[in-house]
PDB file of C-alpha atoms in Angstrom:
ATOM      1  CA  MET A 919     -90.529 -40.765  29.655  1.00 51.00           C
ATOM      2  CA  MET A 920     -91.609 -37.312  30.955  1.00 47.00           C
ATOM      3  CA  GLN A 921     -87.962 -36.181  31.427  1.00 49.00           C
ATOM      4  CA  MET A 922     -87.088 -37.527  27.857  1.00 48.00           C
ATOM      5  CA  LYS A 923     -90.096 -35.464  26.506  1.00 47.00           C
ATOM      6  CA  MET A 924     -88.915 -32.342  28.339  1.00 49.00           C
ATOM      7  CA  LYS A 925     -85.380 -32.822  26.989  1.00 48.00           C
ATOM      8  CA  MET A 926     -86.680 -33.218  23.473  1.00 49.00           C
ATOM      9  CA  SER A 927     -88.791 -30.066  23.793  1.00 52.00           C
ATOM     10  CA  THR A 928     -85.967 -28.144  25.234  1.00 52.00           C
ATOM     11  CA  THR A 929     -83.651 -29.201  22.532  1.00 52.00           C
ATOM     12  CA  CYS A 930     -86.313 -28.410  19.794  1.00 52.00           C
ATOM     13  CA  ALA A 931     -86.703 -25.088  21.349  1.00 52.00           C
ATOM     14  CA  GLY A 932     -82.955 -24.373  21.317  1.00 53.00           C
ATOM     15  CA  PHE A 933     -82.642 -25.381  17.672  1.00 55.00           C
ATOM     16  CA  LEU A 934     -85.607 -23.114  16.783  1.00 50.00           C
ATOM     17  CA  PHE A 935     -83.915 -20.256  18.709  1.00 51.00           C
ATOM     18  CA  VAL A 936     -80.739 -20.806  16.784  1.00 48.00           C
ATOM     19  CA  ALA A 937     -82.483 -21.121  13.592  1.00 52.00           C
ATOM     20  CA  LEU A 938     -84.288 -17.790  14.153  1.00 49.00           C
ATOM     21  CA  MET A 939     -81.062 -16.163  15.013  1.00 51.00           C
ATOM     22  CA  LEU A 940     -79.359 -17.285  11.696  1.00 46.00           C
ATOM     23  CA  ILE A 941     -82.375 -16.193   9.651  1.00 46.00           C
ATOM     24  CA  ALA A 942     -82.328 -12.760  11.329  1.00 44.00           C
ATOM     25  CA  ALA A 943     -78.570 -12.484  11.030  1.00 43.00           C
ATOM     26  CA  SER A 944     -78.671 -13.494   7.306  1.00 42.00           C
ATOM     27  CA  HIS A 945     -81.419 -11.039   6.595  1.00 41.00           C
ATOM     28  CA  HIS A 946     -79.311  -8.438   8.201  1.00 39.00           C
ATOM     29  CA  LEU A 947     -76.365  -9.280   6.146  1.00 34.00           C
ATOM     30  CA  VAL A 948     -78.617  -9.260   2.883  1.00 31.00           C
ATOM     31  CA  VAL A 949     -79.896  -5.686   3.778  1.00 30.00           C
ATOM     32  CA  GLU A 950     -76.440  -4.585   4.377  1.00 31.00           C
ATOM     33  CA  SER A 951     -75.117  -6.003   1.145  1.00 31.00           C
ATOM     34  CA  PHE A 952     -77.869  -3.986  -0.901  1.00 27.00           C
ATOM     35  CA  ALA A 953     -77.484  -0.801   1.151  1.00 32.00           C
ATOM     36  CA  PRO A 954     -76.503   2.071  -1.065  1.00 34.00           C
ATOM     37  CA  ALA A 955     -73.006   3.252  -0.885  1.00 31.00           C
ATOM     38  CA  LYS A 956     -72.219   6.630   0.240  1.00 32.00           C
ATOM     39  CA  VAL A 957     -71.226   8.888  -2.635  1.00 30.00           C
ATOM     40  CA  ILE A 958     -68.555  11.452  -1.593  1.00 29.00           C
ATOM     41  CA  GLY A 959     -68.780  14.668  -3.821  1.00 32.00           C
ATOM     42  CA  VAL A 960     -65.506  16.352  -4.897  1.00 31.00           C
ATOM     43  CA  ALA A 961     -65.978  20.096  -5.185  1.00 33.00           C
ATOM     44  CA  ARG A 962     -64.142  21.786  -8.084  1.00 35.00           C
ATOM     45  CA  SER A 963     -62.436  24.884  -6.941  1.00 38.00           C
ATOM     46  CA  PRO A 964     -62.867  27.787  -9.401  1.00 40.00           C
ATOM     47  CA  ILE A 965     -59.737  29.112 -11.270  1.00 43.00           C
ATOM     48  CA  THR A 966     -58.163  31.698  -9.096  1.00 44.00           C
ATOM     49  CA  LEU A 967     -55.286  34.092  -9.692  1.00 48.00           C
ATOM     50  CA  PHE A 968     -52.016  33.087  -8.042  1.00 50.00           C
ATOM     51  CA  TYR A 969     -51.002  36.086  -6.018  1.00 43.00           C
ATOM     52  CA  GLN A 970     -50.905  36.762  -2.244  1.00 44.00           C
ATOM     53  CA  GLU A 971     -52.158  39.315   0.206  1.00 41.00           C
ATOM     54  CA  GLY A 972     -49.374  41.158   1.791  1.00 44.00           C
ATOM     55  CA  THR A 973     -48.460  44.118   3.782  1.00 39.00           C
ATOM     56  CA  SER A 974     -46.857  45.863   0.814  1.00 41.00           C
ATOM     57  CA  SER A 975     -46.098  45.107  -2.854  1.00 38.00           C
ATOM     58  CA  GLU A 976     -42.546  45.911  -2.148  1.00 42.00           C
ATOM     59  CA  GLN A 977     -42.450  43.428   0.712  1.00 43.00           C
ATOM     60  CA  GLN A 978     -40.022  40.446  -0.422  1.00 46.00           C
ATOM     61  CA  MET A 979     -41.607  37.381   0.837  1.00 57.00           C
ATOM     62  CA  ASN A 980     -41.096  34.182  -0.954  1.00 67.00           C
ATOM     63  CA  ILE A 981     -44.006  32.108  -2.466  1.00 76.00           C
ATOM     64  CA  ASP A 982     -44.461  28.559  -3.331  1.00 85.00           C
ATOM     65  CA  THR A 983     -44.483  28.075  -6.961  1.00 87.00           C
ATOM     66  CA  SER A 984     -45.164  24.556  -6.798  1.00 84.00           C
ATOM     67  CA  LYS A 985     -48.756  25.557  -5.900  1.00 89.00           C
ATOM     68  CA  ALA A 986     -49.242  27.534  -8.971  1.00 94.00           C
ATOM     69  CA  LEU A 987     -52.062  26.594 -11.405  1.00 95.00           C
ATOM     70  CA  HIS A 988     -51.108  24.591 -14.602  1.00 97.00           C
ATOM     71  CA  ILE A 989     -52.285  25.897 -17.787  1.00 97.00           C
ATOM     72  CA  ILE A 990     -53.864  23.353 -20.085  1.00 97.00           C
ATOM     73  CA  ASP A 991     -56.594  23.216 -22.878  1.00 97.00           C
ATOM     74  CA  SER A 992     -59.594  23.214 -20.430  1.00 96.00           C
ATOM     75  CA  ASN A 993     -58.462  26.424 -18.571  1.00 97.00           C
ATOM     76  CA  HIS A 994     -56.160  28.415 -20.885  1.00 97.00           C
ATOM     77  CA  GLU A 995     -58.775  30.873 -22.251  1.00 96.00           C
ATOM     78  CA  ALA A 996     -59.778  31.820 -18.613  1.00 96.00           C
ATOM     79  CA  ILE A 997     -56.416  32.130 -17.547  1.00 97.00           C
ATOM     80  CA  LEU A 998     -54.930  34.245 -20.459  1.00 97.00           C
ATOM     81  CA  ASN A 999     -58.062  36.531 -20.557  1.00 95.00           C
ATOM     82  CA  ASN A1000     -58.534  36.681 -16.825  1.00 94.00           C
ATOM     83  CA  PRO A1001     -61.099  39.039 -15.163  1.00 92.00           C
ATOM     84  CA  LEU A1002     -58.429  41.484 -13.963  1.00 90.00           C
ATOM     85  CA  SER A1003     -56.774  41.857 -17.307  1.00 92.00           C
ATOM     86  CA  LEU A1004     -53.485  40.915 -15.794  1.00 95.00           C
ATOM     87  CA  PRO A1005     -50.494  39.870 -18.000  1.00 97.00           C
ATOM     88  CA  VAL A1006     -49.678  36.236 -17.473  1.00 97.00           C
ATOM     89  CA  LEU A1007     -46.319  34.764 -16.857  1.00 98.00           C
ATOM     90  CA  VAL A1008     -45.766  31.025 -17.948  1.00 98.00           C
ATOM     91  CA  ASP A1009     -43.019  28.921 -16.490  1.00 98.00           C
ATOM     92  CA  CYS A1010     -42.328  26.278 -19.079  1.00 98.00           C
ATOM     93  CA  TYR A1011     -40.669  23.127 -17.577  1.00 97.00           C
ATOM     94  CA  THR A1012     -40.636  19.231 -17.323  1.00 97.00           C
ATOM     95  CA  ASN A1013     -39.812  17.194 -14.234  1.00 95.00           C
ATOM     96  CA  LYS A1014     -36.796  15.735 -15.900  1.00 95.00           C
ATOM     97  CA  CYS A1015     -35.254  19.286 -16.407  1.00 96.00           C
ATOM     98  CA  GLY A1016     -32.659  20.057 -13.849  1.00 95.00           C
ATOM     99  CA  PRO A1017     -32.281  23.852 -14.504  1.00 96.00           C
ATOM    100  CA  CYS A1018     -36.066  23.980 -14.293  1.00 96.00           C
ATOM    101  CA  LYS A1019     -35.871  23.094 -10.716  1.00 95.00           C
ATOM    102  CA  LEU A1020     -33.029  25.442 -10.186  1.00 95.00           C
ATOM    103  CA  ILE A1021     -35.060  28.498 -11.545  1.00 97.00           C
ATOM    104  CA  GLU A1022     -37.852  27.733  -9.033  1.00 96.00           C
ATOM    105  CA  ARG A1023     -35.837  29.393  -6.289  1.00 95.00           C
ATOM    106  CA  SER A1024     -35.242  32.515  -8.470  1.00 97.00           C
ATOM    107  CA  LEU A1025     -39.013  32.768  -9.269  1.00 97.00           C
ATOM    108  CA  GLU A1026     -40.020  32.402  -5.642  1.00 96.00           C
ATOM    109  CA  GLN A1027     -37.596  35.411  -4.812  1.00 96.00           C
ATOM    110  CA  ALA A1028     -38.633  37.594  -7.828  1.00 96.00           C
ATOM    111  CA  LEU A1029     -42.396  36.953  -7.965  1.00 96.00           C
ATOM    112  CA  PRO A1030     -43.703  38.526  -4.840  1.00 94.00           C
ATOM    113  CA  LYS A1031     -43.014  42.077  -6.236  1.00 92.00           C
ATOM    114  CA  PHE A1032     -45.487  41.198  -9.142  1.00 94.00           C
ATOM    115  CA  THR A1033     -47.843  39.026  -7.619  1.00 91.00           C
ATOM    116  CA  THR A1034     -48.538  40.499  -4.231  1.00 84.00           C
ATOM    117  CA  SER A1035     -51.446  43.036  -3.565  1.00 75.00           C
ATOM    118  CA  SER A1036     -51.428  45.378  -0.613  1.00 62.00           C
ATOM    119  CA  ASP A1037     -53.987  44.960   2.294  1.00 59.00           C
ATOM    120  CA  ASP A1038     -55.041  48.581   2.077  1.00 54.00           C
ATOM    121  CA  ASN A1039     -55.922  48.110  -1.724  1.00 54.00           C
ATOM    122  CA  GLN A1040     -53.443  50.829  -2.766  1.00 59.00           C
ATOM    123  CA  SER A1041     -51.727  48.322  -5.204  1.00 71.00           C
ATOM    124  CA  ARG A1042     -52.997  45.205  -7.054  1.00 81.00           C
ATOM    125  CA  PRO A1043     -51.012  42.407  -8.540  1.00 91.00           C
ATOM    126  CA  ARG A1044     -49.210  43.114 -11.686  1.00 93.00           C
ATOM    127  CA  LEU A1045     -49.330  39.709 -13.308  1.00 94.00           C
ATOM    128  CA  HIS A1046     -50.669  36.197 -12.906  1.00 95.00           C
ATOM    129  CA  PHE A1047     -48.236  33.276 -12.699  1.00 97.00           C
ATOM    130  CA  VAL A1048     -48.890  29.839 -13.936  1.00 97.00           C
ATOM    131  CA  LYS A1049     -46.857  26.718 -15.014  1.00 97.00           C
ATOM    132  CA  TRP A1050     -47.044  24.646 -18.057  1.00 98.00           C
ATOM    133  CA  ASP A1051     -45.536  21.118 -18.092  1.00 97.00           C
ATOM    134  CA  ALA A1052     -44.008  20.725 -21.724  1.00 97.00           C
ATOM    135  CA  GLU A1053     -44.574  17.105 -21.682  1.00 96.00           C
ATOM    136  CA  SER A1054     -48.437  17.552 -21.269  1.00 96.00           C
ATOM    137  CA  THR A1055     -48.923  17.873 -25.085  1.00 95.00           C
ATOM    138  CA  ASP A1056     -51.974  15.657 -25.227  1.00 97.00           C
ATOM    139  CA  ILE A1057     -53.955  17.998 -22.926  1.00 97.00           C
ATOM    140  CA  SER A1058     -52.368  21.431 -24.200  1.00 97.00           C
ATOM    141  CA  LYS A1059     -52.827  21.127 -28.071  1.00 97.00           C
ATOM    142  CA  GLU A1060     -54.742  24.558 -28.187  1.00 97.00           C
ATOM    143  CA  PHE A1061     -52.307  26.223 -25.968  1.00 97.00           C
ATOM    144  CA  MET A1062     -49.339  24.914 -28.184  1.00 97.00           C
ATOM    145  CA  SER A1063     -51.364  26.083 -31.326  1.00 97.00           C
ATOM    146  CA  ILE A1064     -51.283  29.695 -29.953  1.00 97.00           C
ATOM    147  CA  LEU A1065     -47.452  29.450 -29.594  1.00 96.00           C
ATOM    148  CA  ARG A1066     -47.057  28.191 -32.961  1.00 96.00           C
ATOM    149  CA  GLU A1067     -49.337  30.775 -34.406  1.00 96.00           C
ATOM    150  CA  HIS A1068     -47.133  33.621 -32.873  1.00 96.00           C
ATOM    151  CA  ASP A1069     -43.942  31.975 -33.779  1.00 94.00           C
ATOM    152  CA  MET A1070     -43.162  31.448 -30.064  1.00 94.00           C
ATOM    153  CA  THR A1071     -42.034  27.796 -30.118  1.00 91.00           C
ATOM    154  CA  PHE A1072     -38.739  26.991 -28.329  1.00 93.00           C
ATOM    155  CA  ARG A1073     -36.529  24.000 -27.676  1.00 91.00           C
ATOM    156  CA  LYS A1074     -34.600  25.121 -24.442  1.00 95.00           C
ATOM    157  CA  LEU A1075     -35.842  24.627 -21.012  1.00 97.00           C
ATOM    158  CA  PRO A1076     -36.595  26.463 -18.590  1.00 97.00           C
ATOM    159  CA  THR A1077     -38.602  29.070 -20.650  1.00 98.00           C
ATOM    160  CA  LEU A1078     -40.512  31.966 -19.406  1.00 98.00           C
ATOM    161  CA  LEU A1079     -43.408  33.101 -21.595  1.00 97.00           C
ATOM    162  CA  LEU A1080     -45.204  36.445 -21.137  1.00 98.00           C
ATOM    163  CA  PHE A1081     -48.716  36.852 -22.284  1.00 98.00           C
ATOM    164  CA  ILE A1082     -50.443  40.262 -22.553  1.00 96.00           C
ATOM    165  CA  ASP A1083     -54.031  40.701 -23.506  1.00 94.00           C
ATOM    166  CA  GLY A1084     -54.185  36.981 -24.114  1.00 95.00           C
ATOM    167  CA  LEU A1085     -51.304  36.855 -26.501  1.00 96.00           C
ATOM    168  CA  PRO A1086     -47.716  35.887 -26.259  1.00 97.00           C
ATOM    169  CA  VAL A1087     -45.468  38.853 -26.605  1.00 96.00           C
ATOM    170  CA  VAL A1088     -42.106  37.630 -25.559  1.00 96.00           C
ATOM    171  CA  LEU A1089     -40.055  34.566 -24.161  1.00 97.00           C
ATOM    172  CA  LYS A1090     -36.791  33.925 -22.502  1.00 97.00           C
ATOM    173  CA  SER A1091     -35.064  30.818 -22.221  1.00 96.00           C
ATOM    174  CA  GLY A1092     -32.380  29.493 -19.940  1.00 96.00           C
ATOM    175  CA  MET A1093     -31.447  29.771 -16.180  1.00 96.00           C
ATOM    176  CA  MET A1094     -32.085  33.225 -14.738  1.00 97.00           C
ATOM    177  CA  SER A1095     -31.371  34.860 -11.327  1.00 97.00           C
ATOM    178  CA  ALA A1096     -33.973  36.659  -9.409  1.00 97.00           C
ATOM    179  CA  ALA A1097     -32.589  39.938 -10.623  1.00 97.00           C
ATOM    180  CA  ALA A1098     -32.638  38.722 -14.160  1.00 97.00           C
ATOM    181  CA  ILE A1099     -36.301  37.760 -13.948  1.00 98.00           C
ATOM    182  CA  ASP A1100     -37.085  41.151 -12.432  1.00 97.00           C
ATOM    183  CA  ARG A1101     -35.378  43.006 -15.325  1.00 96.00           C
ATOM    184  CA  PHE A1102     -37.221  40.907 -17.745  1.00 97.00           C
ATOM    185  CA  LEU A1103     -40.602  41.549 -16.328  1.00 97.00           C
ATOM    186  CA  GLU A1104     -39.924  45.321 -15.789  1.00 95.00           C
ATOM    187  CA  GLU A1105     -38.775  45.610 -19.517  1.00 94.00           C
ATOM    188  CA  HIS A1106     -41.823  43.980 -20.942  1.00 95.00           C
ATOM    189  CA  LEU A1107     -44.694  44.571 -18.686  1.00 95.00           C
ATOM    190  CA  PRO A1108     -47.077  47.387 -19.822  1.00 91.00           C
ATOM    191  CA  ASP A1109     -46.560  49.249 -16.508  1.00 84.00           C
ATOM    192  CA  GLY A1110     -42.896  48.306 -16.214  1.00 77.00           C
ATOM    193  CA  GLU A1111     -40.255  50.741 -14.762  1.00 70.00           C
ATOM    194  CA  LEU A1112     -38.682  53.269 -17.128  1.00 60.00           C
ATOM    195  CA  LYS A1113     -35.255  54.701 -16.595  1.00 56.00           C
ATOM    196  CA  GLY A1114     -35.340  57.248 -13.765  1.00 57.00           C
ATOM    197  CA  GLY A1115     -37.774  54.987 -11.734  1.00 57.00           C
ATOM    198  CA  GLU A1116     -40.951  56.173 -13.654  1.00 59.00           C
ATOM    199  CA  ARG A1117     -43.438  53.649 -14.711  1.00 60.00           C
ATOM    200  CA  ARG A1118     -45.219  53.234 -18.003  1.00 56.00           C
ATOM    201  CA  PRO A1119     -49.104  53.948 -17.614  1.00 52.00           C
ATOM    202  CA  ARG A1120     -51.110  50.636 -16.858  1.00 49.00           C
ATOM    203  CA  VAL A1121     -52.868  49.680 -20.152  1.00 44.00           C
ATOM    204  CA  GLY A1122     -56.395  48.410 -19.678  1.00 40.00           C
ATOM    205  CA  PRO A1123     -58.265  45.681 -21.603  1.00 39.00           C
ATOM    206  CA  GLU A1124     -58.351  47.572 -24.695  1.00 40.00           C
ATOM    207  CA  GLY A1125     -54.876  46.629 -25.455  1.00 40.00           C
ATOM    208  CA  ALA A1126     -51.228  46.687 -24.387  1.00 40.00           C
ATOM    209  CA  LEU A1127     -50.140  49.518 -26.716  1.00 37.00           C
ATOM    210  CA  GLY A1128     -46.443  49.698 -27.366  1.00 37.00           C
ATOM    211  CA  VAL A1129     -45.510  46.306 -26.336  1.00 40.00           C
ATOM    212  CA  SER A1130     -43.435  44.524 -29.016  1.00 40.00           C
ATOM    213  CA  THR A1131     -43.360  40.820 -29.656  1.00 44.00           C
ATOM    214  CA  ARG A1132     -39.893  39.380 -29.256  1.00 51.00           C
ATOM    215  CA  LYS A1133     -37.805  36.260 -28.444  1.00 54.00           C
ATOM    216  CA  MET A1134     -34.826  36.432 -26.131  1.00 54.00           C
ATOM    217  CA  ASN A1135     -32.030  33.786 -26.088  1.00 49.00           C
ATOM    218  CA  ARG A1136     -34.192  31.213 -28.171  1.00 47.00           C
TER     219      ARG A1136
END
């Protein structure tokens, strides 16, 4: 009889221990299920100008145009009226456009001359380069209205648009070599090269005087 009682007390103690363990485990699970989730903040990087620091503005080093900022309604004013008052070159493209992919190589070869600043601060970038996806019409309505207002609409891709003082002044459509892009920019930038190797004086924020509004190969 005593052995039976001892076995029953031992069994009860075992059941009690198991019950306490289950209660503790269930409490732990409940606490875990109501624990607040970790919120991971995503920092928004500010709009920066697309140029590279280099040893010389004449150094021909390729750049990755795929990393260029895309212009849309939420940032077009900050880009076109950037703090350095730089002209803005816009590469208009679509992902389905074959020639648009081919011109990327030409841009990567031509742009360093215009987007590179020297380490000794003797020269600064001459323009700001961005891209515009022509199929992103739902998020670039204001940008498109600027093009219509200044009669800068186009049907052919790729197209390069040059903005000076926040306004479109010239566009050129079709495939271009690096040399052709260089000539296009030197002809129309406010500080572009003149015949004889001289440069037009850089025009400040008060206006790009003497720059005509034109279309090329529309």
